[in-house]
């Protein structure tokens, strides 16, 4: 059974084509190819153009590859080790505004980092790679492992790889290995004032 995605209004196909697989082939990704995906993230918009996103990338030969895998929760550890690379997305929580000398809290640091992740995910899809964000990991442990100082929020990991056959996945994950649907536009968009269901 597979869900084919369709949009109510016409959009670029890449938005429908991107989804987050768990089955990866394990094919190696070159640093150059990975950096090309990060290049797309670089061009995301952000408040004050502060660009608070920071990405740490790890390849299978990275000294902390296994350490990173150890921070994954049990569920994610069942599939994510087949990824070709991991990105660790951080956001810097403060910013020195133009004309100021001291850093001030940046309200939108996570929002901005989210935009960068989305740019990267779409570029990956366009380049023949897949991505799967992972929020289920031990942030405190990864922060220590990678030497992330105070002032940075650990947002999400991103597994990067070539989409593989679902057959290799455990049964329960295999049945979920397909694009997910979305709420209808009418449920997430209101005209003029708040009119959403609040339950
Ligand atoms: C911030 C964030 C955290 C996520 N954490 C996990 C995770 O820990 N494990 C997992 O399998 N998927 C995780 N996902 C993937 C979502 O479940 C997935 O993006 C969502 O169901 C929509 O499906 P799609 O990306 O295939 O369109 C995460 C996604 C985001 C954006």
Short mmCIF file of C-alpha atoms and ligand atoms in Angstrom, two decimals:
data_model
loop_
_atom_site.label_atom_id
_atom_site.label_comp_id
_atom_site.label_asym_id
_atom_site.label_seq_id
_atom_site.Cartn_x
_atom_site.Cartn_y
_atom_site.Cartn_z
CA UNK A 1 0.00 0.00 0.00
CA UNK A 2 1.40 3.37 -0.87
CA UNK A 3 0.01 6.83 -0.44
CA UNK A 4 0.54 9.02 -3.45
CA UNK A 5 0.68 12.65 -2.56
CA UNK A 6 -1.27 15.29 -4.38
CA UNK A 7 -1.69 18.98 -3.77
CA UNK A 8 -4.89 20.99 -3.82
CA UNK A 9 -3.14 23.82 -5.63
CA UNK A 10 -0.24 23.51 -8.07
CA UNK A 11 3.21 23.49 -6.43
CA UNK A 12 6.71 22.42 -7.43
CA UNK A 13 6.85 18.60 -7.52
CA UNK A 14 9.80 18.46 -5.10
CA UNK A 15 7.52 19.41 -2.19
CA UNK A 16 5.45 16.28 -2.74
CA UNK A 17 8.36 14.05 -3.68
CA UNK A 18 10.36 14.67 -0.49
CA UNK A 19 9.61 12.35 2.37
CA UNK A 20 11.60 10.82 5.21
CA UNK A 21 12.51 7.19 4.57
CA UNK A 22 14.00 4.85 7.17
CA UNK A 23 15.41 2.39 4.65
CA UNK A 24 18.78 3.60 3.40
CA UNK A 25 21.19 1.75 1.11
CA UNK A 26 24.27 2.73 3.12
CA UNK A 27 25.87 4.12 -0.06
CA UNK A 28 28.66 6.53 0.80
CA UNK A 29 28.10 10.23 0.28
CA UNK A 30 31.08 12.39 -0.63
CA UNK A 31 31.90 15.38 1.48
CA UNK A 32 31.39 17.50 -1.61
CA UNK A 33 27.85 16.19 -2.14
CA UNK A 34 27.05 16.74 1.53
CA UNK A 35 28.42 20.27 1.46
CA UNK A 36 26.27 20.99 -1.60
CA UNK A 37 23.19 20.17 0.48
CA UNK A 38 24.45 22.43 3.26
CA UNK A 39 25.00 25.15 0.69
CA UNK A 40 21.24 25.18 0.09
CA UNK A 41 20.60 25.51 3.83
CA UNK A 42 22.91 28.51 3.89
CA UNK A 43 20.49 30.50 1.75
CA UNK A 44 17.52 30.25 4.06
CA UNK A 45 16.03 33.51 5.33
CA UNK A 46 16.32 34.44 9.01
CA UNK A 47 15.37 37.28 11.34
CA UNK A 48 17.90 40.12 11.06
CA UNK A 49 19.72 37.80 8.66
CA UNK A 50 21.29 36.41 11.83
CA UNK A 51 21.63 32.94 10.26
CA UNK A 52 21.59 31.22 13.66
CA UNK A 53 21.77 27.70 12.20
CA UNK A 54 24.91 25.65 12.71
CA UNK A 55 25.44 22.19 11.23
CA UNK A 56 27.96 19.61 12.41
CA UNK A 57 28.35 16.74 9.97
CA UNK A 58 29.57 13.27 10.75
CA UNK A 59 30.53 10.58 8.25
CA UNK A 60 30.92 6.87 9.06
CA UNK A 61 34.69 7.36 9.50
CA UNK A 62 34.18 10.22 11.98
CA UNK A 63 35.63 9.39 15.40
CA UNK A 64 32.28 10.10 17.05
CA UNK A 65 30.06 8.23 14.55
CA UNK A 66 29.41 5.33 16.96
CA UNK A 67 29.06 7.75 19.86
CA UNK A 68 26.36 9.62 17.97
CA UNK A 69 24.54 6.37 17.18
CA UNK A 70 24.63 5.57 20.90
CA UNK A 71 22.67 8.75 21.65
CA UNK A 72 19.75 7.66 19.45
CA UNK A 73 16.68 6.34 21.19
CA UNK A 74 15.91 2.67 20.79
CA UNK A 75 13.44 3.15 17.98
CA UNK A 76 15.74 5.29 15.86
CA UNK A 77 18.68 2.96 16.52
CA UNK A 78 16.81 0.27 14.59
CA UNK A 79 17.14 2.06 11.25
CA UNK A 80 19.33 5.15 11.39
CA UNK A 81 22.75 3.40 11.44
CA UNK A 82 22.29 2.72 7.71
CA UNK A 83 22.51 6.46 6.97
CA UNK A 84 25.44 7.70 4.89
CA UNK A 85 25.97 10.78 7.05
CA UNK A 86 24.43 12.62 9.97
CA UNK A 87 23.91 16.31 10.39
CA UNK A 88 23.48 17.81 13.81
CA UNK A 89 21.44 20.99 13.52
CA UNK A 90 22.08 23.57 16.23
CA UNK A 91 20.67 27.04 16.62
CA UNK A 92 22.50 29.89 18.27
CA UNK A 93 20.11 31.40 20.78
CA UNK A 94 21.53 34.94 20.88
CA UNK A 95 22.56 37.51 18.34
CA UNK A 96 24.35 40.87 18.37
CA UNK A 97 21.94 43.18 16.61
CA UNK A 98 23.24 45.86 14.23
CA UNK A 99 24.53 48.78 16.30
CA UNK A 100 24.51 46.81 19.57
CA UNK A 101 27.59 45.55 21.37
CA UNK A 102 26.04 42.86 23.54
CA UNK A 103 24.28 39.72 22.39
CA UNK A 104 20.51 39.61 22.92
CA UNK A 105 18.18 36.61 22.87
CA UNK A 106 17.09 35.75 19.36
CA UNK A 107 13.37 34.96 19.46
CA UNK A 108 13.34 33.05 16.18
CA UNK A 109 16.49 30.93 16.45
CA UNK A 110 14.62 27.66 16.16
CA UNK A 111 12.28 28.92 13.46
CA UNK A 112 15.24 30.07 11.40
CA UNK A 113 17.08 26.78 11.87
CA UNK A 114 13.91 25.01 10.75
CA UNK A 115 13.91 27.00 7.54
CA UNK A 116 17.52 25.99 6.91
CA UNK A 117 16.68 22.33 7.49
CA UNK A 118 13.77 22.55 5.06
CA UNK A 119 15.95 24.11 2.37
CA UNK A 120 18.47 21.32 2.85
CA UNK A 121 15.82 18.62 2.70
CA UNK A 122 14.42 19.94 -0.56
CA UNK A 123 17.88 20.29 -2.10
CA UNK A 124 18.66 16.73 -1.06
CA UNK A 125 15.53 15.47 -2.75
CA UNK A 126 16.40 17.40 -5.91
CA UNK A 127 19.93 15.93 -5.82
CA UNK A 128 18.83 12.31 -5.45
CA UNK A 129 19.46 12.05 -1.71
CA UNK A 130 16.98 11.54 1.09
CA UNK A 131 16.90 12.99 4.56
CA UNK A 132 15.19 11.96 7.77
CA UNK A 133 15.13 14.33 10.74
CA UNK A 134 15.54 12.73 14.16
CA UNK A 135 14.42 14.39 17.36
CA UNK A 136 14.61 11.18 19.37
CA UNK A 137 18.12 11.26 20.79
CA UNK A 138 19.88 12.15 24.03
CA UNK A 139 20.63 15.85 23.66
CA UNK A 140 22.68 16.17 26.82
CA UNK A 141 24.90 13.26 25.80
CA UNK A 142 25.39 14.53 22.26
CA UNK A 143 26.13 18.03 23.51
CA UNK A 144 28.99 16.66 25.60
CA UNK A 145 30.19 14.27 22.89
CA UNK A 146 30.50 17.02 20.27
CA UNK A 147 31.66 19.77 22.59
CA UNK A 148 28.67 22.05 22.01
CA UNK A 149 28.94 25.04 24.38
CA UNK A 150 26.11 26.86 26.17
CA UNK A 151 24.11 29.20 23.98
CA UNK A 152 23.28 26.66 21.30
CA UNK A 153 20.09 24.63 21.18
CA UNK A 154 20.36 21.14 19.80
CA UNK A 155 17.51 21.07 17.33
CA UNK A 156 17.47 17.89 15.33
CA UNK A 157 19.70 15.29 13.78
CA UNK A 158 19.29 14.65 10.09
CA UNK A 159 20.09 11.26 8.62
CA UNK A 160 21.20 11.59 5.00
CA UNK A 161 21.32 8.70 2.58
CA UNK A 162 20.08 7.03 -0.57
CA UNK A 163 16.58 5.67 -0.21
CA UNK A 164 16.74 1.87 -0.08
CA UNK A 165 14.34 -1.07 -0.30
CA UNK A 166 11.93 -1.36 2.63
CA UNK A 167 12.45 -5.13 2.84
CA UNK A 168 15.39 -4.78 5.18
CA UNK A 169 13.35 -2.95 7.83
CA UNK A 170 11.64 -4.56 10.82
CA UNK A 171 7.96 -5.39 10.08
CA UNK A 172 6.40 -2.43 11.89
CA UNK A 173 8.72 0.07 10.22
CA UNK A 174 8.29 -1.53 6.81
CA UNK A 175 4.56 -0.89 6.86
CA UNK A 176 5.24 2.79 7.63
CA UNK A 177 7.82 3.17 4.86
CA UNK A 178 5.81 5.46 2.61
CA UNK A 179 5.04 9.14 2.18
CA UNK A 180 2.66 10.49 4.80
CA UNK A 181 -0.43 12.57 4.04
CA UNK A 182 -1.09 16.08 5.32
CA UNK A 183 -3.98 17.96 6.89
CA UNK A 184 -6.13 19.71 4.31
CA UNK A 185 -5.35 23.35 3.65
CA UNK A 186 -8.73 24.31 5.15
CA UNK A 187 -7.56 22.97 8.53
CA UNK A 188 -4.37 25.00 8.68
CA UNK A 189 -5.29 28.28 6.99
CA UNK A 190 -7.84 30.85 8.16
CA UNK A 191 -8.97 34.00 6.46
CA UNK A 192 -9.20 37.25 8.43
CA UNK A 193 -9.21 35.84 11.98
CA UNK A 194 -8.50 32.81 14.08
CA UNK A 195 -11.16 30.25 13.27
CA UNK A 196 -9.43 26.96 13.88
CA UNK A 197 -10.77 24.10 15.92
CA UNK A 198 -9.03 24.35 19.29
CA UNK A 199 -9.39 20.73 20.30
C1 LIG B 1 11.97 17.94 14.38
C2 LIG B 1 11.64 16.56 13.86
C3 LIG B 1 11.94 15.46 14.63
C4 LIG B 1 11.67 14.17 14.15
N1 LIG B 1 12.05 13.09 14.90
C5 LIG B 1 11.92 11.83 14.38
C6 LIG B 1 12.43 10.71 15.08
O1 LIG B 1 13.00 10.81 16.17
N2 LIG B 1 12.29 9.49 14.50
C7 LIG B 1 11.67 9.31 13.29
O2 LIG B 1 11.61 8.18 12.82
N3 LIG B 1 11.18 10.38 12.60
C8 LIG B 1 11.29 11.63 13.11
N4 LIG B 1 10.84 12.72 12.40
C9 LIG B 1 10.22 12.52 11.08
C10 LIG B 1 8.73 12.85 11.08
O3 LIG B 1 8.02 11.83 11.72
C11 LIG B 1 8.29 13.04 9.62
O4 LIG B 1 8.99 14.14 9.07
C12 LIG B 1 6.79 13.32 9.54
O5 LIG B 1 6.07 12.17 9.90
C13 LIG B 1 6.39 13.72 8.14
O6 LIG B 1 6.78 12.73 7.22
P1 LIG B 1 7.70 13.03 5.97
O7 LIG B 1 8.94 13.73 6.45
O8 LIG B 1 8.00 11.65 5.42
O9 LIG B 1 6.92 13.87 5.03
C14 LIG B 1 11.06 14.00 12.88
C15 LIG B 1 10.75 15.14 12.11
C16 LIG B 1 11.06 16.39 12.58
C17 LIG B 1 10.77 17.59 11.70
#
